Short mmCIF file of C-alpha atoms and ligand atoms in Angstrom, two decimals:
data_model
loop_
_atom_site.label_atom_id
_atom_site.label_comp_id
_atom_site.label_asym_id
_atom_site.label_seq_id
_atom_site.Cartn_x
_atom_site.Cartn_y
_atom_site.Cartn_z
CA UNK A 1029 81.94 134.09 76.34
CA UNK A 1030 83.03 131.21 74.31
CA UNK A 1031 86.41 129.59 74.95
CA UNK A 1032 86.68 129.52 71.39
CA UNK A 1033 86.60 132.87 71.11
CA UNK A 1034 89.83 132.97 72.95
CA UNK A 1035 93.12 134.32 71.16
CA UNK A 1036 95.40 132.62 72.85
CA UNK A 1037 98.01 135.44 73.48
CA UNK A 1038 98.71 135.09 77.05
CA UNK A 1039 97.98 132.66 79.78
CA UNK A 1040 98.54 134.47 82.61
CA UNK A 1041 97.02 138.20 83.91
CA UNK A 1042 98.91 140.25 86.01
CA UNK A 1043 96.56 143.04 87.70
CA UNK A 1044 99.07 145.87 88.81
CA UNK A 1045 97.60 147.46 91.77
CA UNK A 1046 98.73 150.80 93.81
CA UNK A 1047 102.32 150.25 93.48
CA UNK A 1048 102.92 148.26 90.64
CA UNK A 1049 101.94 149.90 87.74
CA UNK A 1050 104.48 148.37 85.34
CA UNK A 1051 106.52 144.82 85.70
CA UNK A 1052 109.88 145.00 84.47
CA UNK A 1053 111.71 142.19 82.66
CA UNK A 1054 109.13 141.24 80.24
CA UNK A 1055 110.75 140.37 76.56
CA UNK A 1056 108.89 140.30 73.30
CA UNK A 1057 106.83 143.07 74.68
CA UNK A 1058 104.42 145.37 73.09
CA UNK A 1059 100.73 147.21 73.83
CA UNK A 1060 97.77 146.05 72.64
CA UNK A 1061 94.29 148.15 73.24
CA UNK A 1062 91.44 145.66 74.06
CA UNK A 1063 87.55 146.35 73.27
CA UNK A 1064 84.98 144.76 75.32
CA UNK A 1065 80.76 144.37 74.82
CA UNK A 1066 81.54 146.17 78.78
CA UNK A 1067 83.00 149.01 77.18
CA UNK A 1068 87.15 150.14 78.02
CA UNK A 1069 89.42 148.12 80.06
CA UNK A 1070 91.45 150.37 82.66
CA UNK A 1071 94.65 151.01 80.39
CA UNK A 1072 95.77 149.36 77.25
CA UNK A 1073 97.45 146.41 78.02
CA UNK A 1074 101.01 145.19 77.75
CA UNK A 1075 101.67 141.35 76.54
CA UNK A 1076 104.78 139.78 76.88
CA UNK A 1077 106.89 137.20 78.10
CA UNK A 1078 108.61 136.50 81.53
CA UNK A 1079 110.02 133.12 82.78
CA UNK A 1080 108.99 131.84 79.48
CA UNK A 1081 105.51 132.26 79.88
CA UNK A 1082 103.11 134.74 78.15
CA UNK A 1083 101.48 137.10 80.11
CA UNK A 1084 99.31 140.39 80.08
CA UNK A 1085 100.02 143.06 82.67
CA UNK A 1086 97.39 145.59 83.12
CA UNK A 1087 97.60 148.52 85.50
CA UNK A 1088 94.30 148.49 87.23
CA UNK A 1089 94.00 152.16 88.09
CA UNK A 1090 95.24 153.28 84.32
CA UNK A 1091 98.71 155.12 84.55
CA UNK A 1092 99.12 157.91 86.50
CA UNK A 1093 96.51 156.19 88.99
CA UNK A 1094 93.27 157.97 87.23
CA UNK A 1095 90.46 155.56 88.23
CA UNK A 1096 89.07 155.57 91.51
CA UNK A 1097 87.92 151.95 92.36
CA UNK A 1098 84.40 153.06 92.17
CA UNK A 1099 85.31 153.64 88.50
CA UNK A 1100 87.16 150.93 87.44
CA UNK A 1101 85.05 148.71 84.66
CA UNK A 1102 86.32 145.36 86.63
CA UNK A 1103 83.79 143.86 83.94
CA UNK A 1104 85.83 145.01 80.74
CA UNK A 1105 88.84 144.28 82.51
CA UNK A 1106 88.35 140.94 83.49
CA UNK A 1107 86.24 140.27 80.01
CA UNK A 1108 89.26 141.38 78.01
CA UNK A 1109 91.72 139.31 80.29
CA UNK A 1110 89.86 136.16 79.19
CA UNK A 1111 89.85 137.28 75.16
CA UNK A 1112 93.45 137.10 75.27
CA UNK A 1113 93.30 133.67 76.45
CA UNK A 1114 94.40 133.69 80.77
CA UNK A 1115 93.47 131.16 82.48
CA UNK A 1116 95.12 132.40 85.66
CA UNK A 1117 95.22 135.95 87.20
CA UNK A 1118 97.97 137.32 89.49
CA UNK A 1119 96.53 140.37 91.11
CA UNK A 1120 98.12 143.26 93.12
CA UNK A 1121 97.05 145.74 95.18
CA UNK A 1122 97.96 147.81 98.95
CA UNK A 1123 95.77 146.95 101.63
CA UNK A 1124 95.18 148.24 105.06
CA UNK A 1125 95.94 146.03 108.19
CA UNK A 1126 93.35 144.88 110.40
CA UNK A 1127 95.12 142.94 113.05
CA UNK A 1128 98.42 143.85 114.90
CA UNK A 1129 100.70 141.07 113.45
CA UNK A 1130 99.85 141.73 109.61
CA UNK A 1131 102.56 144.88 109.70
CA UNK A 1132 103.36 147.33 106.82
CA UNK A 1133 105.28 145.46 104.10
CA UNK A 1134 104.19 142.13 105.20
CA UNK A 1135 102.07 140.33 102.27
CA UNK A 1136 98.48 138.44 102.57
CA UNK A 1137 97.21 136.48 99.97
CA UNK A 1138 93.48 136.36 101.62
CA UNK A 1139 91.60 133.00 101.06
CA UNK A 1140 88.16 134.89 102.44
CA UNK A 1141 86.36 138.79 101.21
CA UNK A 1142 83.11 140.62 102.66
CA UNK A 1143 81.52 142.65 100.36
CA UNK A 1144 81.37 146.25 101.84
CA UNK A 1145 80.43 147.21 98.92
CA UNK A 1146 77.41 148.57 96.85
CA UNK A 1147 78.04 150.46 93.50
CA UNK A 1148 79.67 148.10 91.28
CA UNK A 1149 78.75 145.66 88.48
CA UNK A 1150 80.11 142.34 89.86
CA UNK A 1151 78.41 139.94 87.25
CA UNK A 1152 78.72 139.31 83.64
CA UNK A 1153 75.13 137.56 83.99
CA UNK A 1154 71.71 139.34 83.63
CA UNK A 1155 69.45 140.57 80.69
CA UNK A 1156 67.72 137.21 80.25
CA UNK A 1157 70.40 134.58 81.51
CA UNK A 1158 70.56 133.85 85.47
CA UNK A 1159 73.65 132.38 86.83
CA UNK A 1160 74.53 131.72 90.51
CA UNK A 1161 78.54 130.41 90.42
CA UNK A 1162 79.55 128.39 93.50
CA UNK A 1163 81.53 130.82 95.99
CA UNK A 1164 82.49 129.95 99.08
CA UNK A 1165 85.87 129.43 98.65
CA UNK A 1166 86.08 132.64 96.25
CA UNK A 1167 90.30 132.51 95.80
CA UNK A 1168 91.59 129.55 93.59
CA UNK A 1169 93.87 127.67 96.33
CA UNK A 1170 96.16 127.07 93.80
CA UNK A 1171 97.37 129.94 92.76
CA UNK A 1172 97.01 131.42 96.22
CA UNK A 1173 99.98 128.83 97.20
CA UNK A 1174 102.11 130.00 94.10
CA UNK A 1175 101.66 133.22 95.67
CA UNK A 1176 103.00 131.99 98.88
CA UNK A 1177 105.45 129.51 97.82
CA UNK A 1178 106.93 132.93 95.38
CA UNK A 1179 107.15 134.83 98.61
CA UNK A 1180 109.15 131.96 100.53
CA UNK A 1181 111.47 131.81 97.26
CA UNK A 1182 112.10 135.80 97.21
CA UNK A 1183 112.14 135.79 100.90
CA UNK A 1184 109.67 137.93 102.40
CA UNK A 1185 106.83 137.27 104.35
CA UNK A 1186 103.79 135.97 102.74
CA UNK A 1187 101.11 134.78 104.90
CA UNK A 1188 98.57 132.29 102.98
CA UNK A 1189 95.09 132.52 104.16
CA UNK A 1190 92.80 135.77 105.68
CA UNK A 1191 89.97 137.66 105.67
CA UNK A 1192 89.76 140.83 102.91
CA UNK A 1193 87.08 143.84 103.30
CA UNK A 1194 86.62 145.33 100.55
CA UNK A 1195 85.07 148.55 100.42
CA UNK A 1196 83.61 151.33 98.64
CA UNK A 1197 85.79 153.86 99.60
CA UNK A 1198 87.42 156.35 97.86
CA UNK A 1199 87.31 157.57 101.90
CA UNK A 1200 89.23 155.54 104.21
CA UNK A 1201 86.68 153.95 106.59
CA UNK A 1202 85.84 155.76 110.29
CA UNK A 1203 87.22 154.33 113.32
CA UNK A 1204 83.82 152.47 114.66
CA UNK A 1205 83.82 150.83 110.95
CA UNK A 1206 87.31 149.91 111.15
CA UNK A 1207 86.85 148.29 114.79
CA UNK A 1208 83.74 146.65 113.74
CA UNK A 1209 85.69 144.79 111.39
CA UNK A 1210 88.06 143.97 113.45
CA UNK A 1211 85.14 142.44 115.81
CA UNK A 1212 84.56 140.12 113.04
CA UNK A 1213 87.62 138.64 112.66
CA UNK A 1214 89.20 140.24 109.38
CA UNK A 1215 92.27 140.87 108.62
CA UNK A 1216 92.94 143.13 105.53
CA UNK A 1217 91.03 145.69 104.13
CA UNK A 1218 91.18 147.24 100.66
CA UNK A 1219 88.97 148.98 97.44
CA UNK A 1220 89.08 146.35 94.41
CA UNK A 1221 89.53 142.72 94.94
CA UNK A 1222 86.43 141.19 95.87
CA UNK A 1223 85.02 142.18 92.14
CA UNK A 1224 88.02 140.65 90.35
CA UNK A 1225 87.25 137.82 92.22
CA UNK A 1226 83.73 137.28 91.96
CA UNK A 1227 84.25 138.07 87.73
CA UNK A 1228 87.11 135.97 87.34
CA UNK A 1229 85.26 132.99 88.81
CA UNK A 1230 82.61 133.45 86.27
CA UNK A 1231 84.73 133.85 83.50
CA UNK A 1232 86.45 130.59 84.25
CA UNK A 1233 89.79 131.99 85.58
CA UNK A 1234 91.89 130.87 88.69
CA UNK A 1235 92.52 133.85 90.39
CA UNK A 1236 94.57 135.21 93.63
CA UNK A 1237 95.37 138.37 95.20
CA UNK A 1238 98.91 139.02 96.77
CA UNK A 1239 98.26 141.87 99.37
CA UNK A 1240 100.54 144.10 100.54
CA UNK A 1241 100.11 145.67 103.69
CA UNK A 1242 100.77 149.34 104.29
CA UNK A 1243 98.85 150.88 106.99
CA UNK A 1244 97.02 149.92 110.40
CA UNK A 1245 94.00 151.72 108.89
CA UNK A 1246 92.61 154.12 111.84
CA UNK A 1247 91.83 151.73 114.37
CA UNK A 1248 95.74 151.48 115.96
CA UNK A 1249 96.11 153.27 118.99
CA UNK A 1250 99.75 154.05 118.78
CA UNK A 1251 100.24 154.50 114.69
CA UNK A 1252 98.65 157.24 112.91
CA UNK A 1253 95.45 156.90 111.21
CA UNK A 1254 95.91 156.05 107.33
CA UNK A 1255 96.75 158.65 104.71
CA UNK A 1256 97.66 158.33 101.11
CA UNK A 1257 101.21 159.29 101.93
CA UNK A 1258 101.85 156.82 104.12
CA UNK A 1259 100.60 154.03 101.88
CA UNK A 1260 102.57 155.34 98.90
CA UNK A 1261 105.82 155.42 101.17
CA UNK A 1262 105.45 151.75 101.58
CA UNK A 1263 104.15 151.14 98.48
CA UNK A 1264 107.35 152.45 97.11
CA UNK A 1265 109.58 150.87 99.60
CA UNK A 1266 108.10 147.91 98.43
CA UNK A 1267 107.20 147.78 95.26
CA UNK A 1268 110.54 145.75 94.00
CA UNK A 1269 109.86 143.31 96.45
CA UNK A 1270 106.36 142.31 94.93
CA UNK A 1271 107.70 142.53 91.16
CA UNK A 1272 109.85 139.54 92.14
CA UNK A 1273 107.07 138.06 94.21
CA UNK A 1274 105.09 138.13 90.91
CA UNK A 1275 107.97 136.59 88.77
CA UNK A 1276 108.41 134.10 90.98
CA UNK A 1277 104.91 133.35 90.79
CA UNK A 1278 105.12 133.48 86.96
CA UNK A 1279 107.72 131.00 87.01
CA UNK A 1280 106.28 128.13 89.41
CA UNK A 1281 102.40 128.52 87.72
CA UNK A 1282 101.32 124.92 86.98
CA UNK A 1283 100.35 124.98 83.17
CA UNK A 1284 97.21 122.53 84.05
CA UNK A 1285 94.65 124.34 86.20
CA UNK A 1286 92.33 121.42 85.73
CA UNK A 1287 92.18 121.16 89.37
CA UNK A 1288 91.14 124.67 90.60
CA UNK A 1289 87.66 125.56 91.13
CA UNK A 1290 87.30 128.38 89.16
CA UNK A 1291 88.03 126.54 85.61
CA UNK A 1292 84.20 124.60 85.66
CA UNK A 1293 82.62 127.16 87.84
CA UNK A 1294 80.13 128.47 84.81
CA UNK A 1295 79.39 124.93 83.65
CA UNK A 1296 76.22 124.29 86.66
CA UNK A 1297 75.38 128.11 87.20
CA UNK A 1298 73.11 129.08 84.86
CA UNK A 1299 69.30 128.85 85.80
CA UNK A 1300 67.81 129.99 82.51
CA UNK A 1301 66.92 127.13 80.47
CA UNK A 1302 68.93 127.40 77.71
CA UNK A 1303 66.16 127.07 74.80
CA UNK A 1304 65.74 130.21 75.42
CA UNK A 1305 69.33 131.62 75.63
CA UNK A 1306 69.92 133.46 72.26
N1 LIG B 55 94.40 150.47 100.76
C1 LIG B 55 95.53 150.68 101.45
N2 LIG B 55 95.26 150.95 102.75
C2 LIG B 55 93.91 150.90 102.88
C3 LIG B 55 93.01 151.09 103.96
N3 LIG B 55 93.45 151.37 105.18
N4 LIG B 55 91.68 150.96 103.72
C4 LIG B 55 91.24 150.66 102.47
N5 LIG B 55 92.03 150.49 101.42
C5 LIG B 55 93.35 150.59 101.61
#
């Protein structure tokens, strides 16, 4: 993708997770349906303004929730994200807890993922052009601490730094997964980030995911193993709290990213000598 190619009609995604599947107070607003060479992004997306900036909120799982993460084309999301010009992405989503202190309604903005997962497209390169992007730190630290700094300005708790699974699902994992996780040191667990991130630092973008937590998974002795109820409850208890967290965040994005990782990461990837790119 060429930044050329770029419209230049928002600078900053919002990725609406389970939860947040709209973000009020956006002026100027309308719809705008974006194709991709990946094929259909989750839901049309909505482009407006908020604290002055211009953003695109997209509802990851379409509206209604109709797209199991196994589904969702994190490829023509992310690829139509970057057509409309963001160069930062403010992602969403409900996550399981994996340690006693991360409690239901408390918010992680992981700096860390393991890839649980195995039947997704999670690069835009292939068919003739290898590219390996740098990814050990795989969340942009600075929009990470707009995430946290939003949370200290709303006032809830927003703990920077931690350990995301991400994995297949659609089931919820079994008890001796869930503890082996905990054996290595993780923290959250959840279904869609780890793609976002991995496509977001290809496509150039600085991206971080605010977490909310809303379950203890299965592994808690005295809670109740995890069911969609319960993570909807909290979702909805909570869901006001992260549409300020996210306008906050709006509002103290730095308009020069030159400094994050993500916005050279293409530039020394690609392998394939590029006589014989097309
Ligand atoms: N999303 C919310 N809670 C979750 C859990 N326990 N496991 C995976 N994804 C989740």
């Amino acid at each position: 993708f060429r930044r050329e190619h770029a419209l230049a009609q928002a600078e900053i995604g919002i990725i609406g997770g389970s939860g947040l599947y709209n973000m009020p107070g956006l002026t100027d607003v309308h719809e705008e349906k974006i194709s991709t060479p990946f094929g259909d992004p989750s839901e049309t997306f909505v482009l407006g303004t908020l604290e002055g900036r211009k953003v695109a909120f997209l509802a990851r799982h379409g509206k209604g929730h109709r797209i199991l993460p196994t589904e969702l084309n994190f490829r023509a999301n992310i690829y139509a994200m970057k057509s409309l010009g963001v160069t930062s992405i403010l992602s969403v989503s409900a996550v399981g807890s994996l340690k006693e202190e991360h409690k239901p309604t408390d918010f992680v903005i992981p700096d860390q993922f393991i890839d649980r997962t195995f039947a997704r497209e999670s690069t835009f390169f292939g068919e003739g052009v290898v590219g390996h992007v740098a990814f050990g730190d795989p969340v942009c630290p600075i929009v990470a601490k707009v995430f946290a700094d939003a949370c200290a300005e709303v006032g809830v708790v927003g703990k920077l730094g931690g350990t995301y699974v991400c994995m297949e699902g659609p089931q919820f994992s079994t008890k001796a997964e869930s503890k082996l996780y905990r054996s290595w040191g993780a923290d959250i667990i959840g279904m869609t980030n780890l793609q976002e991130a991995k496509l977001a630092r290809e496509a150039e973008i600085s991206y971080a995911t605010l977490a909310m937590v809303t379950d203890y998974d299965c592994w808690h002795e005295s809670h109740d193993a995890v069911t969609v109820d319960q993570v909807i409850a909290v979702m909805h208890q909570n869901s006001e709290n992260a549409q300020k967290v996210v306008k906050a965040a709006v509002k103290l994005m730095p308009a020069d990213l030159s400094a994050s990782p993500a916005q050279t990461a293409a530039k020394f990837a690609i392998m394939t000598d590029r006589s014989v790119i097309p």
